[in-house]
Amino acid sequence: MSAEPIKPLVAEAEVPPPIIIKKITIEAHGGHHGGAWKVAYADFVTAMMAFFLLLWIVGATNEDQRKGIADYFSPTLVQHTKAGGSNGVMGGRAMLAPDGNAPHAVPKGTQRLMPVTSFSRVTPPTPEERAAADQLQREDVKRFEAAAEALEKRMASDKNLAQLRDQLRLSVTEEGLRIDILDEADFAMFSLGTNRLSPQAQDLVRAVATAVQTMPNPIAMRGHTDSLPYAGGSLGAPAGGMNNWVLSAQRAEATRAALASAGVDPTRFSRLEGVADREPFNKANPYDPRNRRISVTLLYRTPMGPGAK
């Protein structure tokens, strides 16, 4: 018999299987690209807001306003700077206003334009000032009456002037004594369409100067025309910018110069106006030749006319 191997009395200890530990290293992703999605999302939201804003502007503006916006962003146009904060895209205009202008508040009731202290007179005249003004007015009225009488005598003493008596109108107004020298169908102070005084008109002006040259009152000149348009150019077009406004002012100046040449102190002239056909002598007929006239007004020496309280 074959001998069996002798078994050890103590069993061999079982060897456990080896334990394998696998280390997983997680790399950080918060470097240069960790927040990129946030930036991209912000850009997307901004673009969408700009897109919807563009759609709103297109629907809320008219063609002219859209053209103004396009011109503002055009690099080939020179933008004009405007004062008052209106140098933006709309140039101070409002999109919702029908005419493109920003709406303004409408004042209600009586509005004070400036502080009352900015006026030259903040208190009513004193009794002494009122008495002095009344005295000046009384003296002026007497001088006006004397000037009217002197002019009447001057006209009556000259045969040539007596024929022109109807060309003079004297009246007392709130400003003073007004002497109107009027045209008629057969009499004209000036050559047609010019500021050249006719010989007869020069005689009338000298007569007026003789009556008023010794008075201290200031003088206001005003020229008038009828409603016929000035036709000094070709085909009735005004020549050199001439019109009834300019013509009436030039005729008032020509009369002022004639009065000064006749002896009236040039420093007495305080106002010269040309009002064209805006104050007709005959309102019923704007083409009446009497509407062509020169008004010479002897002014009161106080700003308060007769009857002022």
PDB file of C-alpha atoms in Angstrom:
ATOM      1  CA  MET A   1       0.000   0.000   0.000  1.00  0.00           C
ATOM      2  CA  SER A   2       1.083   3.321  -0.749  1.00  0.00           C
ATOM      3  CA  ALA A   3       1.460   5.592   2.139  1.00  0.00           C
ATOM      4  CA  GLU A   4      -0.903   8.667   2.182  1.00  0.00           C
ATOM      5  CA  PRO A   5       0.626  12.006   2.866  1.00  0.00           C
ATOM      6  CA  ILE A   6       0.392  13.034   6.390  1.00  0.00           C
ATOM      7  CA  LYS A   7      -2.082  15.915   6.869  1.00  0.00           C
ATOM      8  CA  PRO A   8      -1.018  18.686   9.168  1.00  0.00           C
ATOM      9  CA  LEU A   9      -2.882  18.865  12.403  1.00  0.00           C
ATOM     10  CA  VAL A  10      -3.441  22.637  12.017  1.00  0.00           C
ATOM     11  CA  ALA A  11      -5.307  23.786   8.921  1.00  0.00           C
ATOM     12  CA  GLU A  12      -3.600  26.400   6.815  1.00  0.00           C
ATOM     13  CA  ALA A  13      -5.084  29.858   7.243  1.00  0.00           C
ATOM     14  CA  GLU A  14      -7.084  31.069   4.247  1.00  0.00           C
ATOM     15  CA  VAL A  15      -5.438  34.032   2.530  1.00  0.00           C
ATOM     16  CA  PRO A  16      -8.015  36.827   1.824  1.00  0.00           C
ATOM     17  CA  PRO A  17      -8.249  38.217  -1.693  1.00  0.00           C
ATOM     18  CA  PRO A  18      -6.364  41.459  -2.303  1.00  0.00           C
ATOM     19  CA  ILE A  19      -8.342  44.764  -1.952  1.00  0.00           C
ATOM     20  CA  ILE A  20      -7.908  47.146  -4.900  1.00  0.00           C
ATOM     21  CA  ILE A  21      -8.624  50.876  -4.190  1.00  0.00           C
ATOM     22  CA  LYS A  22      -9.310  52.948  -7.281  1.00  0.00           C
ATOM     23  CA  LYS A  23      -8.836  56.715  -6.815  1.00  0.00           C
ATOM     24  CA  ILE A  24     -10.970  58.945  -9.052  1.00  0.00           C
ATOM     25  CA  THR A  25      -9.661  62.492  -9.365  1.00  0.00           C
ATOM     26  CA  ILE A  26     -12.358  65.074 -10.246  1.00  0.00           C
ATOM     27  CA  GLU A  27     -10.855  67.990 -12.078  1.00  0.00           C
ATOM     28  CA  ALA A  28     -12.317  71.441 -11.305  1.00  0.00           C
ATOM     29  CA  HIS A  29     -14.324  73.103 -14.128  1.00  0.00           C
ATOM     30  CA  GLY A  30     -14.602  76.588 -12.591  1.00  0.00           C
ATOM     31  CA  GLY A  31     -11.673  77.995 -14.522  1.00  0.00           C
ATOM     32  CA  HIS A  32     -11.849  80.349 -17.465  1.00  0.00           C
ATOM     33  CA  HIS A  33     -15.019  78.770 -18.896  1.00  0.00           C
ATOM     34  CA  GLY A  34     -16.969  78.056 -15.767  1.00  0.00           C
ATOM     35  CA  GLY A  35     -19.295  81.227 -16.061  1.00  0.00           C
ATOM     36  CA  ALA A  36     -19.397  81.578 -19.826  1.00  0.00           C
ATOM     37  CA  TRP A  37     -23.009  80.459 -20.013  1.00  0.00           C
ATOM     38  CA  LYS A  38     -24.040  83.340 -17.785  1.00  0.00           C
ATOM     39  CA  VAL A  39     -22.445  85.879 -20.102  1.00  0.00           C
ATOM     40  CA  ALA A  40     -24.033  84.258 -23.133  1.00  0.00           C
ATOM     41  CA  TYR A  41     -27.435  84.280 -21.468  1.00  0.00           C
ATOM     42  CA  ALA A  42     -27.094  87.949 -20.535  1.00  0.00           C
ATOM     43  CA  ASP A  43     -26.179  88.802 -24.124  1.00  0.00           C
ATOM     44  CA  PHE A  44     -29.201  86.878 -25.377  1.00  0.00           C
ATOM     45  CA  VAL A  45     -31.579  88.689 -22.998  1.00  0.00           C
ATOM     46  CA  THR A  46     -30.107  92.076 -23.953  1.00  0.00           C
ATOM     47  CA  ALA A  47     -30.460  91.314 -27.644  1.00  0.00           C
ATOM     48  CA  MET A  48     -34.087  90.266 -27.187  1.00  0.00           C
ATOM     49  CA  MET A  49     -34.844  93.452 -25.226  1.00  0.00           C
ATOM     50  CA  ALA A  50     -33.261  95.577 -27.955  1.00  0.00           C
ATOM     51  CA  PHE A  51     -35.232  93.679 -30.603  1.00  0.00           C
ATOM     52  CA  PHE A  52     -38.587  94.244 -28.897  1.00  0.00           C
ATOM     53  CA  LEU A  53     -37.652  97.897 -28.243  1.00  0.00           C
ATOM     54  CA  LEU A  54     -36.956  98.304 -31.959  1.00  0.00           C
ATOM     55  CA  LEU A  55     -40.327  96.790 -32.827  1.00  0.00           C
ATOM     56  CA  TRP A  56     -42.048  99.202 -30.419  1.00  0.00           C
ATOM     57  CA  ILE A  57     -40.272 102.245 -31.879  1.00  0.00           C
ATOM     58  CA  VAL A  58     -41.180 101.232 -35.432  1.00  0.00           C
ATOM     59  CA  GLY A  59     -44.826 100.900 -34.467  1.00  0.00           C
ATOM     60  CA  ALA A  60     -44.978 104.116 -32.393  1.00  0.00           C
ATOM     61  CA  THR A  61     -43.296 106.558 -34.834  1.00  0.00           C
ATOM     62  CA  ASN A  62     -44.219 108.040 -38.182  1.00  0.00           C
ATOM     63  CA  GLU A  63     -42.113 108.183 -41.324  1.00  0.00           C
ATOM     64  CA  ASP A  64     -40.430 111.494 -40.503  1.00  0.00           C
ATOM     65  CA  GLN A  65     -39.510 110.371 -37.003  1.00  0.00           C
ATOM     66  CA  ARG A  66     -38.102 107.093 -38.277  1.00  0.00           C
ATOM     67  CA  LYS A  67     -36.049 109.020 -40.811  1.00  0.00           C
ATOM     68  CA  GLY A  68     -34.703 111.218 -38.014  1.00  0.00           C
ATOM     69  CA  ILE A  69     -33.702 108.140 -36.013  1.00  0.00           C
ATOM     70  CA  ALA A  70     -32.000 106.621 -39.050  1.00  0.00           C
ATOM     71  CA  ASP A  71     -30.144 109.868 -39.749  1.00  0.00           C
ATOM     72  CA  TYR A  72     -28.952 109.989 -36.163  1.00  0.00           C
ATOM     73  CA  PHE A  73     -27.271 106.605 -36.475  1.00  0.00           C
ATOM     74  CA  SER A  74     -25.928 107.266 -39.970  1.00  0.00           C
ATOM     75  CA  PRO A  75     -22.138 107.853 -39.793  1.00  0.00           C
ATOM     76  CA  THR A  76     -22.173 110.027 -42.924  1.00  0.00           C
ATOM     77  CA  LEU A  77     -24.344 112.801 -41.435  1.00  0.00           C
ATOM     78  CA  VAL A  78     -23.096 115.648 -39.276  1.00  0.00           C
ATOM     79  CA  GLN A  79     -25.160 115.956 -36.115  1.00  0.00           C
ATOM     80  CA  HIS A  80     -26.089 119.493 -35.087  1.00  0.00           C
ATOM     81  CA  THR A  81     -25.758 120.289 -31.442  1.00  0.00           C
ATOM     82  CA  LYS A  82     -28.845 121.873 -29.936  1.00  0.00           C
ATOM     83  CA  ALA A  83     -29.120 123.731 -26.693  1.00  0.00           C
ATOM     84  CA  GLY A  84     -31.512 122.895 -23.945  1.00  0.00           C
ATOM     85  CA  GLY A  85     -30.893 119.152 -23.846  1.00  0.00           C
ATOM     86  CA  SER A  86     -32.541 118.511 -27.211  1.00  0.00           C
ATOM     87  CA  ASN A  87     -29.539 117.026 -28.993  1.00  0.00           C
ATOM     88  CA  GLY A  88     -30.658 113.424 -28.628  1.00  0.00           C
ATOM     89  CA  VAL A  89     -32.109 111.025 -31.135  1.00  0.00           C
ATOM     90  CA  MET A  90     -35.449 112.765 -31.391  1.00  0.00           C
ATOM     91  CA  GLY A  91     -33.979 116.284 -31.272  1.00  0.00           C
ATOM     92  CA  GLY A  92     -36.287 117.364 -28.457  1.00  0.00           C
ATOM     93  CA  ARG A  93     -39.410 115.927 -30.111  1.00  0.00           C
ATOM     94  CA  ALA A  94     -41.883 113.513 -28.553  1.00  0.00           C
ATOM     95  CA  MET A  95     -42.879 110.322 -30.341  1.00  0.00           C
ATOM     96  CA  LEU A  96     -46.441 110.364 -29.080  1.00  0.00           C
ATOM     97  CA  ALA A  97     -47.202 113.986 -30.042  1.00  0.00           C
ATOM     98  CA  PRO A  98     -49.011 114.288 -33.409  1.00  0.00           C
ATOM     99  CA  ASP A  99     -46.641 116.979 -34.712  1.00  0.00           C
ATOM    100  CA  GLY A 100     -43.514 115.505 -33.210  1.00  0.00           C
ATOM    101  CA  ASN A 101     -43.178 118.261 -30.612  1.00  0.00           C
ATOM    102  CA  ALA A 102     -43.078 117.580 -26.938  1.00  0.00           C
ATOM    103  CA  PRO A 103     -46.337 118.570 -25.223  1.00  0.00           C
ATOM    104  CA  HIS A 104     -46.153 121.610 -22.979  1.00  0.00           C
ATOM    105  CA  ALA A 105     -48.136 122.395 -19.898  1.00  0.00           C
ATOM    106  CA  VAL A 106     -51.004 124.783 -20.564  1.00  0.00           C
ATOM    107  CA  PRO A 107     -51.173 127.509 -17.930  1.00  0.00           C
ATOM    108  CA  LYS A 108     -54.570 128.061 -16.337  1.00  0.00           C
ATOM    109  CA  GLY A 109     -55.792 131.349 -14.995  1.00  0.00           C
ATOM    110  CA  THR A 110     -53.704 134.495 -14.696  1.00  0.00           C
ATOM    111  CA  GLN A 111     -49.990 133.814 -14.785  1.00  0.00           C
ATOM    112  CA  ARG A 112     -47.319 136.259 -13.620  1.00  0.00           C
ATOM    113  CA  LEU A 113     -44.618 136.428 -16.278  1.00  0.00           C
ATOM    114  CA  MET A 114     -42.010 138.095 -14.109  1.00  0.00           C
ATOM    115  CA  PRO A 115     -41.650 139.417 -10.582  1.00  0.00           C
ATOM    116  CA  VAL A 116     -43.459 142.689 -10.095  1.00  0.00           C
ATOM    117  CA  THR A 117     -40.229 144.240  -8.830  1.00  0.00           C
ATOM    118  CA  SER A 118     -38.783 143.985 -12.335  1.00  0.00           C
ATOM    119  CA  PHE A 119     -41.126 146.717 -13.570  1.00  0.00           C
ATOM    120  CA  SER A 120     -39.987 150.311 -13.509  1.00  0.00           C
ATOM    121  CA  ARG A 121     -42.958 151.379 -11.364  1.00  0.00           C
ATOM    122  CA  VAL A 122     -44.130 149.109  -8.562  1.00  0.00           C
ATOM    123  CA  THR A 123     -46.370 151.604  -6.763  1.00  0.00           C
ATOM    124  CA  PRO A 124     -49.135 153.898  -8.049  1.00  0.00           C
ATOM    125  CA  PRO A 125     -48.206 157.550  -8.526  1.00  0.00           C
ATOM    126  CA  THR A 126     -48.368 159.763  -5.488  1.00  0.00           C
ATOM    127  CA  PRO A 127     -50.833 162.653  -5.351  1.00  0.00           C
ATOM    128  CA  GLU A 128     -47.967 165.027  -6.077  1.00  0.00           C
ATOM    129  CA  GLU A 129     -46.941 163.048  -9.152  1.00  0.00           C
ATOM    130  CA  ARG A 130     -50.532 162.891 -10.309  1.00  0.00           C
ATOM    131  CA  ALA A 131     -50.929 166.635  -9.911  1.00  0.00           C
ATOM    132  CA  ALA A 132     -47.731 167.271 -11.870  1.00  0.00           C
ATOM    133  CA  ALA A 133     -48.861 164.941 -14.665  1.00  0.00           C
ATOM    134  CA  ASP A 134     -52.262 166.630 -14.857  1.00  0.00           C
ATOM    135  CA  GLN A 135     -50.574 170.003 -15.076  1.00  0.00           C
ATOM    136  CA  LEU A 136     -48.400 168.823 -17.962  1.00  0.00           C
ATOM    137  CA  GLN A 137     -51.465 167.480 -19.749  1.00  0.00           C
ATOM    138  CA  ARG A 138     -53.294 170.759 -19.417  1.00  0.00           C
ATOM    139  CA  GLU A 139     -50.294 172.619 -20.769  1.00  0.00           C
ATOM    140  CA  ASP A 140     -49.996 170.167 -23.665  1.00  0.00           C
ATOM    141  CA  VAL A 141     -53.659 170.547 -24.578  1.00  0.00           C
ATOM    142  CA  LYS A 142     -53.224 174.326 -24.734  1.00  0.00           C
ATOM    143  CA  ARG A 143     -50.173 173.897 -26.960  1.00  0.00           C
ATOM    144  CA  PHE A 144     -52.092 171.515 -29.213  1.00  0.00           C
ATOM    145  CA  GLU A 145     -54.879 174.057 -29.615  1.00  0.00           C
ATOM    146  CA  ALA A 146     -52.339 176.789 -30.388  1.00  0.00           C
ATOM    147  CA  ALA A 147     -50.601 174.582 -32.964  1.00  0.00           C
ATOM    148  CA  ALA A 148     -53.914 173.766 -34.661  1.00  0.00           C
ATOM    149  CA  GLU A 149     -54.815 177.468 -34.870  1.00  0.00           C
ATOM    150  CA  ALA A 150     -51.379 178.366 -36.219  1.00  0.00           C
ATOM    151  CA  LEU A 151     -51.668 175.681 -38.869  1.00  0.00           C
ATOM    152  CA  GLU A 152     -55.132 176.860 -39.868  1.00  0.00           C
ATOM    153  CA  LYS A 153     -53.886 180.427 -40.298  1.00  0.00           C
ATOM    154  CA  ARG A 154     -50.870 179.259 -42.258  1.00  0.00           C
ATOM    155  CA  MET A 155     -53.058 177.265 -44.630  1.00  0.00           C
ATOM    156  CA  ALA A 156     -55.532 180.129 -45.094  1.00  0.00           C
ATOM    157  CA  SER A 157     -52.842 182.731 -45.806  1.00  0.00           C
ATOM    158  CA  ASP A 158     -51.319 180.848 -48.718  1.00  0.00           C
ATOM    159  CA  LYS A 159     -53.356 180.338 -51.895  1.00  0.00           C
ATOM    160  CA  ASN A 160     -51.513 177.164 -52.857  1.00  0.00           C
ATOM    161  CA  LEU A 161     -51.859 175.664 -49.381  1.00  0.00           C
ATOM    162  CA  ALA A 162     -55.535 176.619 -49.177  1.00  0.00           C
ATOM    163  CA  GLN A 163     -56.215 174.242 -52.046  1.00  0.00           C
ATOM    164  CA  LEU A 164     -54.723 171.415 -49.975  1.00  0.00           C
ATOM    165  CA  ARG A 165     -56.788 172.047 -46.847  1.00  0.00           C
ATOM    166  CA  ASP A 166     -58.698 168.784 -47.270  1.00  0.00           C
ATOM    167  CA  GLN A 167     -55.426 166.851 -47.171  1.00  0.00           C
ATOM    168  CA  LEU A 168     -54.977 167.658 -43.470  1.00  0.00           C
ATOM    169  CA  ARG A 169     -56.856 165.982 -40.603  1.00  0.00           C
ATOM    170  CA  LEU A 170     -56.234 167.009 -36.987  1.00  0.00           C
ATOM    171  CA  SER A 171     -57.458 164.927 -34.056  1.00  0.00           C
ATOM    172  CA  VAL A 172     -56.656 164.489 -30.377  1.00  0.00           C
ATOM    173  CA  THR A 173     -55.901 160.882 -29.415  1.00  0.00           C
ATOM    174  CA  GLU A 174     -54.695 159.138 -26.275  1.00  0.00           C
ATOM    175  CA  GLU A 175     -51.131 159.718 -27.488  1.00  0.00           C
ATOM    176  CA  GLY A 176     -51.498 163.402 -28.315  1.00  0.00           C
ATOM    177  CA  LEU A 177     -52.297 165.663 -31.268  1.00  0.00           C
ATOM    178  CA  ARG A 178     -52.239 163.692 -34.525  1.00  0.00           C
ATOM    179  CA  ILE A 179     -51.841 165.471 -37.854  1.00  0.00           C
ATOM    180  CA  ASP A 180     -52.679 163.241 -40.813  1.00  0.00           C
ATOM    181  CA  ILE A 181     -51.526 164.237 -44.294  1.00  0.00           C
ATOM    182  CA  LEU A 182     -53.706 162.232 -46.706  1.00  0.00           C
ATOM    183  CA  ASP A 183     -53.604 161.462 -50.388  1.00  0.00           C
ATOM    184  CA  GLU A 184     -56.589 162.120 -52.630  1.00  0.00           C
ATOM    185  CA  ALA A 185     -57.576 161.014 -56.108  1.00  0.00           C
ATOM    186  CA  ASP A 186     -55.933 164.178 -57.520  1.00  0.00           C
ATOM    187  CA  PHE A 187     -53.166 164.591 -54.930  1.00  0.00           C
ATOM    188  CA  ALA A 188     -50.329 162.307 -53.867  1.00  0.00           C
ATOM    189  CA  MET A 189     -47.661 163.088 -51.297  1.00  0.00           C
ATOM    190  CA  PHE A 190     -45.149 160.796 -52.985  1.00  0.00           C
ATOM    191  CA  SER A 191     -44.370 159.726 -56.507  1.00  0.00           C
ATOM    192  CA  LEU A 192     -45.934 156.371 -57.318  1.00  0.00           C
ATOM    193  CA  GLY A 193     -44.176 153.528 -55.496  1.00  0.00           C
ATOM    194  CA  THR A 194     -41.401 155.788 -54.120  1.00  0.00           C
ATOM    195  CA  ASN A 195     -40.554 157.848 -51.050  1.00  0.00           C
ATOM    196  CA  ARG A 196     -39.946 161.064 -53.002  1.00  0.00           C
ATOM    197  CA  LEU A 197     -42.104 163.934 -51.734  1.00  0.00           C
ATOM    198  CA  SER A 198     -43.980 165.909 -54.366  1.00  0.00           C
ATOM    199  CA  PRO A 199     -43.523 169.730 -54.402  1.00  0.00           C
ATOM    200  CA  GLN A 200     -47.022 170.255 -52.976  1.00  0.00           C
ATOM    201  CA  ALA A 201     -46.339 167.739 -50.201  1.00  0.00           C
ATOM    202  CA  GLN A 202     -43.134 169.556 -49.325  1.00  0.00           C
ATOM    203  CA  ASP A 203     -45.142 172.773 -48.915  1.00  0.00           C
ATOM    204  CA  LEU A 204     -47.564 170.967 -46.591  1.00  0.00           C
ATOM    205  CA  VAL A 205     -44.729 169.517 -44.521  1.00  0.00           C
ATOM    206  CA  ARG A 206     -43.110 172.947 -44.149  1.00  0.00           C
ATOM    207  CA  ALA A 207     -46.452 174.377 -42.982  1.00  0.00           C
ATOM    208  CA  VAL A 208     -46.723 171.644 -40.339  1.00  0.00           C
ATOM    209  CA  ALA A 209     -43.124 172.251 -39.263  1.00  0.00           C
ATOM    210  CA  THR A 210     -43.801 175.965 -38.798  1.00  0.00           C
ATOM    211  CA  ALA A 211     -46.745 175.204 -36.507  1.00  0.00           C
ATOM    212  CA  VAL A 212     -44.960 172.704 -34.260  1.00  0.00           C
ATOM    213  CA  GLN A 213     -41.270 173.632 -34.313  1.00  0.00           C
ATOM    214  CA  THR A 214     -41.378 175.697 -31.103  1.00  0.00           C
ATOM    215  CA  MET A 215     -43.218 173.064 -29.065  1.00  0.00           C
ATOM    216  CA  PRO A 216     -41.340 170.834 -26.546  1.00  0.00           C
ATOM    217  CA  ASN A 217     -43.429 167.726 -27.199  1.00  0.00           C
ATOM    218  CA  PRO A 218     -41.802 164.617 -28.678  1.00  0.00           C
ATOM    219  CA  ILE A 219     -42.963 163.552 -32.137  1.00  0.00           C
ATOM    220  CA  ALA A 220     -43.931 160.124 -33.469  1.00  0.00           C
ATOM    221  CA  MET A 221     -43.985 159.399 -37.214  1.00  0.00           C
ATOM    222  CA  ARG A 222     -46.114 156.704 -38.840  1.00  0.00           C
ATOM    223  CA  GLY A 223     -46.395 155.788 -42.510  1.00  0.00           C
ATOM    224  CA  HIS A 224     -49.460 154.159 -44.100  1.00  0.00           C
ATOM    225  CA  THR A 225     -50.249 152.666 -47.513  1.00  0.00           C
ATOM    226  CA  ASP A 226     -53.382 151.333 -49.164  1.00  0.00           C
ATOM    227  CA  SER A 227     -53.907 147.635 -49.852  1.00  0.00           C
ATOM    228  CA  LEU A 228     -52.604 147.694 -53.412  1.00  0.00           C
ATOM    229  CA  PRO A 229     -49.486 145.499 -53.493  1.00  0.00           C
ATOM    230  CA  TYR A 230     -46.178 147.108 -54.292  1.00  0.00           C
ATOM    231  CA  ALA A 231     -45.365 146.440 -57.957  1.00  0.00           C
ATOM    232  CA  GLY A 232     -41.933 147.921 -58.469  1.00  0.00           C
ATOM    233  CA  GLY A 233     -40.422 144.853 -60.149  1.00  0.00           C
ATOM    234  CA  SER A 234     -41.108 142.905 -63.297  1.00  0.00           C
ATOM    235  CA  LEU A 235     -44.494 141.222 -63.639  1.00  0.00           C
ATOM    236  CA  GLY A 236     -45.638 142.833 -60.422  1.00  0.00           C
ATOM    237  CA  ALA A 237     -42.977 141.162 -58.255  1.00  0.00           C
ATOM    238  CA  PRO A 238     -41.448 143.373 -55.550  1.00  0.00           C
ATOM    239  CA  ALA A 239     -38.039 144.726 -56.548  1.00  0.00           C
ATOM    240  CA  GLY A 240     -35.138 144.470 -54.135  1.00  0.00           C
ATOM    241  CA  GLY A 241     -37.300 143.169 -51.312  1.00  0.00           C
ATOM    242  CA  MET A 242     -39.568 146.221 -51.437  1.00  0.00           C
ATOM    243  CA  ASN A 243     -43.126 145.899 -50.154  1.00  0.00           C
ATOM    244  CA  ASN A 244     -45.771 148.058 -48.489  1.00  0.00           C
ATOM    245  CA  TRP A 245     -44.175 147.607 -45.075  1.00  0.00           C
ATOM    246  CA  VAL A 246     -40.840 148.912 -46.253  1.00  0.00           C
ATOM    247  CA  LEU A 247     -42.443 151.607 -48.387  1.00  0.00           C
ATOM    248  CA  SER A 248     -44.540 152.970 -45.500  1.00  0.00           C
ATOM    249  CA  ALA A 249     -41.480 153.115 -43.232  1.00  0.00           C
ATOM    250  CA  GLN A 250     -39.390 154.832 -45.907  1.00  0.00           C
ATOM    251  CA  ARG A 251     -42.103 157.432 -46.485  1.00  0.00           C
ATOM    252  CA  ALA A 252     -42.315 158.132 -42.758  1.00  0.00           C
ATOM    253  CA  GLU A 253     -38.548 158.642 -42.698  1.00  0.00           C
ATOM    254  CA  ALA A 254     -38.678 160.939 -45.732  1.00  0.00           C
ATOM    255  CA  THR A 255     -41.314 163.072 -43.990  1.00  0.00           C
ATOM    256  CA  ARG A 256     -39.274 163.138 -40.769  1.00  0.00           C
ATOM    257  CA  ALA A 257     -36.226 164.339 -42.704  1.00  0.00           C
ATOM    258  CA  ALA A 258     -38.326 167.054 -44.383  1.00  0.00           C
ATOM    259  CA  LEU A 259     -39.636 168.264 -41.003  1.00  0.00           C
ATOM    260  CA  ALA A 260     -36.108 168.382 -39.623  1.00  0.00           C
ATOM    261  CA  SER A 261     -34.933 170.354 -42.680  1.00  0.00           C
ATOM    262  CA  ALA A 262     -37.816 172.785 -42.105  1.00  0.00           C
ATOM    263  CA  GLY A 263     -36.672 173.616 -38.578  1.00  0.00           C
ATOM    264  CA  VAL A 264     -37.966 170.897 -36.245  1.00  0.00           C
ATOM    265  CA  ASP A 265     -35.350 169.817 -33.701  1.00  0.00           C
ATOM    266  CA  PRO A 266     -34.194 166.290 -34.731  1.00  0.00           C
ATOM    267  CA  THR A 267     -33.940 165.231 -31.081  1.00  0.00           C
ATOM    268  CA  ARG A 268     -37.712 165.556 -30.684  1.00  0.00           C
ATOM    269  CA  PHE A 269     -38.421 162.547 -32.895  1.00  0.00           C
ATOM    270  CA  SER A 270     -39.027 159.603 -30.563  1.00  0.00           C
ATOM    271  CA  ARG A 271     -40.609 156.930 -32.778  1.00  0.00           C
ATOM    272  CA  LEU A 272     -40.875 156.070 -36.472  1.00  0.00           C
ATOM    273  CA  GLU A 273     -43.141 153.293 -37.763  1.00  0.00           C
ATOM    274  CA  GLY A 274     -44.314 151.828 -41.040  1.00  0.00           C
ATOM    275  CA  VAL A 275     -47.588 149.917 -40.710  1.00  0.00           C
ATOM    276  CA  ALA A 276     -48.407 149.296 -44.396  1.00  0.00           C
ATOM    277  CA  ASP A 277     -52.202 148.916 -44.805  1.00  0.00           C
ATOM    278  CA  ARG A 278     -52.960 147.649 -41.282  1.00  0.00           C
ATOM    279  CA  GLU A 279     -54.591 150.880 -40.069  1.00  0.00           C
ATOM    280  CA  PRO A 280     -56.701 152.170 -42.982  1.00  0.00           C
ATOM    281  CA  PHE A 281     -58.306 155.602 -42.863  1.00  0.00           C
ATOM    282  CA  ASN A 282     -61.308 154.180 -44.704  1.00  0.00           C
ATOM    283  CA  LYS A 283     -61.895 150.662 -43.379  1.00  0.00           C
ATOM    284  CA  ALA A 284     -64.766 150.071 -45.787  1.00  0.00           C
ATOM    285  CA  ASN A 285     -62.511 150.502 -48.823  1.00  0.00           C
ATOM    286  CA  PRO A 286     -58.917 149.297 -48.381  1.00  0.00           C
ATOM    287  CA  TYR A 287     -58.013 150.774 -51.794  1.00  0.00           C
ATOM    288  CA  ASP A 288     -59.189 154.291 -50.929  1.00  0.00           C
ATOM    289  CA  PRO A 289     -56.311 156.703 -51.774  1.00  0.00           C
ATOM    290  CA  ARG A 290     -56.852 158.402 -48.405  1.00  0.00           C
ATOM    291  CA  ASN A 291     -55.445 155.274 -46.779  1.00  0.00           C
ATOM    292  CA  ARG A 292     -52.082 156.441 -48.130  1.00  0.00           C
ATOM    293  CA  ARG A 293     -51.049 158.958 -45.512  1.00  0.00           C
ATOM    294  CA  ILE A 294     -48.424 160.106 -43.030  1.00  0.00           C
ATOM    295  CA  SER A 295     -49.344 160.622 -39.376  1.00  0.00           C
ATOM    296  CA  VAL A 296     -47.367 163.187 -37.374  1.00  0.00           C
ATOM    297  CA  THR A 297     -48.279 162.887 -33.683  1.00  0.00           C
ATOM    298  CA  LEU A 298     -47.280 165.410 -31.034  1.00  0.00           C
ATOM    299  CA  LEU A 299     -47.016 163.219 -27.952  1.00  0.00           C
ATOM    300  CA  TYR A 300     -47.949 164.114 -24.419  1.00  0.00           C
ATOM    301  CA  ARG A 301     -44.952 164.733 -22.192  1.00  0.00           C
ATOM    302  CA  THR A 302     -46.302 162.115 -19.773  1.00  0.00           C
ATOM    303  CA  PRO A 303     -47.075 158.464 -20.557  1.00  0.00           C
ATOM    304  CA  MET A 304     -50.576 158.967 -19.162  1.00  0.00           C
ATOM    305  CA  GLY A 305     -53.003 160.304 -21.751  1.00  0.00           C
ATOM    306  CA  PRO A 306     -55.955 162.588 -21.031  1.00  0.00           C
ATOM    307  CA  GLY A 307     -58.441 161.134 -18.610  1.00  0.00           C
ATOM    308  CA  ALA A 308     -55.943 158.658 -17.138  1.00  0.00           C
ATOM    309  CA  LYS A 309     -56.779 157.789 -13.579  1.00  0.00           C
TER     310      LYS A 309
END
